[in-house]
PDB file of C-alpha atoms in Angstrom:
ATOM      1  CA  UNK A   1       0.000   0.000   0.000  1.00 84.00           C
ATOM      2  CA  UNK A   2       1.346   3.110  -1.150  1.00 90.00           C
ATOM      3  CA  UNK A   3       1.926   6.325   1.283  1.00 92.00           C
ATOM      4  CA  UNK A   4      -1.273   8.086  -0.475  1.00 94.00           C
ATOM      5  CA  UNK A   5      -3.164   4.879  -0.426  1.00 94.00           C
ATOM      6  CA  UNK A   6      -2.637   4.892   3.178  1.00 94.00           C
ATOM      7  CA  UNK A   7      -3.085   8.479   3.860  1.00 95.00           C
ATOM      8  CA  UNK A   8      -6.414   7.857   2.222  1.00 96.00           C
ATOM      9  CA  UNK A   9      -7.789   5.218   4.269  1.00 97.00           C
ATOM     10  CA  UNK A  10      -7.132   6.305   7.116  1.00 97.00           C
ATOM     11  CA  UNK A  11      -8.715   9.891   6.127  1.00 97.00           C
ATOM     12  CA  UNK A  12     -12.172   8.019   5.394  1.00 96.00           C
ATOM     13  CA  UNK A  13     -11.884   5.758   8.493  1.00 97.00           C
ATOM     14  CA  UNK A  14     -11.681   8.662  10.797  1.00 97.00           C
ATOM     15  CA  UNK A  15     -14.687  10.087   9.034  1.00 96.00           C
ATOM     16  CA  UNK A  16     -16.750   6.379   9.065  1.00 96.00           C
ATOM     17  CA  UNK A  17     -15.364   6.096  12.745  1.00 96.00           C
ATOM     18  CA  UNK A  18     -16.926   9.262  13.872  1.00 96.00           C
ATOM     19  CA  UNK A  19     -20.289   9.214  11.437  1.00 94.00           C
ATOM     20  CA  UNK A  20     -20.788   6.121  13.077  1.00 95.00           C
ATOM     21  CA  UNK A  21     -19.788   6.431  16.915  1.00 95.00           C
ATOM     22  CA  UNK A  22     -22.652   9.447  16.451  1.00 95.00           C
ATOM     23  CA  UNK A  23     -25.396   7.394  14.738  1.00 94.00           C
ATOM     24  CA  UNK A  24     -24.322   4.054  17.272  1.00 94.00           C
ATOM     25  CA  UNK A  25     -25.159   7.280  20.169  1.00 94.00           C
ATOM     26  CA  UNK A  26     -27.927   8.638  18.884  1.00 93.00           C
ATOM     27  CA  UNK A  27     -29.218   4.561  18.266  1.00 93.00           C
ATOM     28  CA  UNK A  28     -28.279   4.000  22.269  1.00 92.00           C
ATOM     29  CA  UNK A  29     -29.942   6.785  23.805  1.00 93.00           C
ATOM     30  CA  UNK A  30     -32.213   7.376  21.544  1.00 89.00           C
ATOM     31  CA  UNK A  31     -36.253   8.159  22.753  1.00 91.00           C
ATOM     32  CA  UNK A  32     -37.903   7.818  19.774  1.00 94.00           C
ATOM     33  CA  UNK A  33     -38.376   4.504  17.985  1.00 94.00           C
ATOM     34  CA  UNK A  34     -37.820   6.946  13.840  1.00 95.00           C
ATOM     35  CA  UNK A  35     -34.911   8.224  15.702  1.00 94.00           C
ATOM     36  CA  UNK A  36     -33.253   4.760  16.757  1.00 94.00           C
ATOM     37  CA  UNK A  37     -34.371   3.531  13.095  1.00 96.00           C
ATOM     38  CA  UNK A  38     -32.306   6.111  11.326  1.00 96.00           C
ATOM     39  CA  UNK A  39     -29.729   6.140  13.631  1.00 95.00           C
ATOM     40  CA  UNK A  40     -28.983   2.079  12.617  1.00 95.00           C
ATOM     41  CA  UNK A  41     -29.648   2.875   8.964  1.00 96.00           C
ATOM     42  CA  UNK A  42     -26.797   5.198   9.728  1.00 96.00           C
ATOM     43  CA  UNK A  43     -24.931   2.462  11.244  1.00 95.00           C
ATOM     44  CA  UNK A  44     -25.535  -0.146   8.447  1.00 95.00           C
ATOM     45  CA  UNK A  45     -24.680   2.408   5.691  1.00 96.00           C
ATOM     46  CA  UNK A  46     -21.330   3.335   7.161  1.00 95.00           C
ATOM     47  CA  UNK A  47     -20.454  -0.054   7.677  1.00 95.00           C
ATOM     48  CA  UNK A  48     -21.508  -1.012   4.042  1.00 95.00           C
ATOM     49  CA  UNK A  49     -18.534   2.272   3.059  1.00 96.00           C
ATOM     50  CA  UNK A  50     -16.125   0.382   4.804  1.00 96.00           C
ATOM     51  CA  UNK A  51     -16.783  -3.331   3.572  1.00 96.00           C
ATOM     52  CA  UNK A  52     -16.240  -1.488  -0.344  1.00 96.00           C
ATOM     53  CA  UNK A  53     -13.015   0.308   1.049  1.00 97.00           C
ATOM     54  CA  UNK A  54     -12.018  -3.434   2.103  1.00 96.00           C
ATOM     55  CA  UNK A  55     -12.803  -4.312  -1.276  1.00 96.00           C
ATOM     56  CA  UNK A  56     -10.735  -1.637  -2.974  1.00 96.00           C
ATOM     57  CA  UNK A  57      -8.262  -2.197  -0.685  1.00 96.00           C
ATOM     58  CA  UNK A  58      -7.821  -5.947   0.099  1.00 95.00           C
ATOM     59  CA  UNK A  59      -4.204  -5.346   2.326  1.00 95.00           C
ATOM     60  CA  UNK A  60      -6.360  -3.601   4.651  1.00 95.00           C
ATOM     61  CA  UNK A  61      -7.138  -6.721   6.300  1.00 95.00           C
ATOM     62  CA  UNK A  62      -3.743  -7.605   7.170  1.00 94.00           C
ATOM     63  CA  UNK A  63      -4.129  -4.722  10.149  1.00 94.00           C
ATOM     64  CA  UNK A  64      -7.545  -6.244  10.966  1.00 94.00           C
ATOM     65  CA  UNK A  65      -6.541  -8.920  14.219  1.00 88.00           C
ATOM     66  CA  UNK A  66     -10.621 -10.787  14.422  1.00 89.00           C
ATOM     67  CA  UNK A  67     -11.553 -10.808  10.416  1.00 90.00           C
ATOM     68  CA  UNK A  68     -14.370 -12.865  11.473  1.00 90.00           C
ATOM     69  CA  UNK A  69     -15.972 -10.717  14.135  1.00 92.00           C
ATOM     70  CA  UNK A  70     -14.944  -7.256  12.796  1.00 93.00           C
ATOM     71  CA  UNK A  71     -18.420  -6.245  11.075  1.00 92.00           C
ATOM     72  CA  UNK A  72     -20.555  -7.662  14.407  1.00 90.00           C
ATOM     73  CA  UNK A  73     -22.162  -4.554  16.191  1.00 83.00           C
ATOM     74  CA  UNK A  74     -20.680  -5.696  19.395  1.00 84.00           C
ATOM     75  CA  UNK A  75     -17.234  -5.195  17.989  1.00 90.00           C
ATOM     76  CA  UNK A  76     -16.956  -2.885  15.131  1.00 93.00           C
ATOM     77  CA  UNK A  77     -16.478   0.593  16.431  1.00 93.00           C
ATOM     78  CA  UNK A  78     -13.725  -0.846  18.710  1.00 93.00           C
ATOM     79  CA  UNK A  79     -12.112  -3.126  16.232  1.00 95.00           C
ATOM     80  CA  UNK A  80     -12.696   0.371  14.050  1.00 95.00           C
ATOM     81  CA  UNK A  81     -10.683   2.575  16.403  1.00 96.00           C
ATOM     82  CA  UNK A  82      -8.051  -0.673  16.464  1.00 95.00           C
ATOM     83  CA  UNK A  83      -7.842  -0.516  12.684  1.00 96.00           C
ATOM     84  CA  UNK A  84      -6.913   3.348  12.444  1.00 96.00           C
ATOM     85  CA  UNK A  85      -4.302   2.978  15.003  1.00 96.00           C
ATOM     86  CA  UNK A  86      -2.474   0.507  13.555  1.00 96.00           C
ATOM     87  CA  UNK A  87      -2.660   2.323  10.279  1.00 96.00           C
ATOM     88  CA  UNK A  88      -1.381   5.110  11.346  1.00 95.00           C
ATOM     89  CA  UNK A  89       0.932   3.466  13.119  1.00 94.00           C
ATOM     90  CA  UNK A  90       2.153   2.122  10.031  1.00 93.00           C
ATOM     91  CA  UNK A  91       1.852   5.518   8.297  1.00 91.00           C
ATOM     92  CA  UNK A  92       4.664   6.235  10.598  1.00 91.00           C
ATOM     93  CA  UNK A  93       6.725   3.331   9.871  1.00 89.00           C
ATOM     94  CA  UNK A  94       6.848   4.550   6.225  1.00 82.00           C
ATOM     95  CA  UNK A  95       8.100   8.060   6.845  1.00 72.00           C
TER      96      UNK A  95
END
């Protein structure tokens, strides 16, 4: 994976990290049944962003420790957050 490549991913998994830690909130504490819908619509679109950047980018999954679990609700945001850190981590290998 290149150095733009990388810079790149992790760019949109900040942004997909942070769309969905707010929709996973508003889903949580949510009152309202519409509210709690669209907040896991939210959820299941963001997820569906990073499946096709897993698809563009196949290497990703070498940084990914539980394949197998990573897209389960119980597990994604912190597998998520696990993901970025180790790319960036790796980002700073490269430099």
């Amino acid at each position: 994976m290149t150095k733009d490549e990388l810079a790149y991913c992790i760019s949109e998994l900040d942004r997909i990290h942070d769309d969905y830690y707010f929709a996973f909130e508003t889903y949580k504490n949510g009152r309202k049944r519409e509210s709690r819908e669209i907040a896991s619509n939210k959820m299941d679109m963001t997820k569906s962003v990073v499946k096709n950047l897993f698809d563009s980018y196949p290497e990703l999954w070498d940084f990914v420790e539980y394949p197998d679990e990573f897209f389960a609700y119980q597990h994604f945001l912190g597998d998520l957050q696990l993901l970025i850190s180790k790319l960036k981590s790796e980002q700073l290998n490269q430099q």
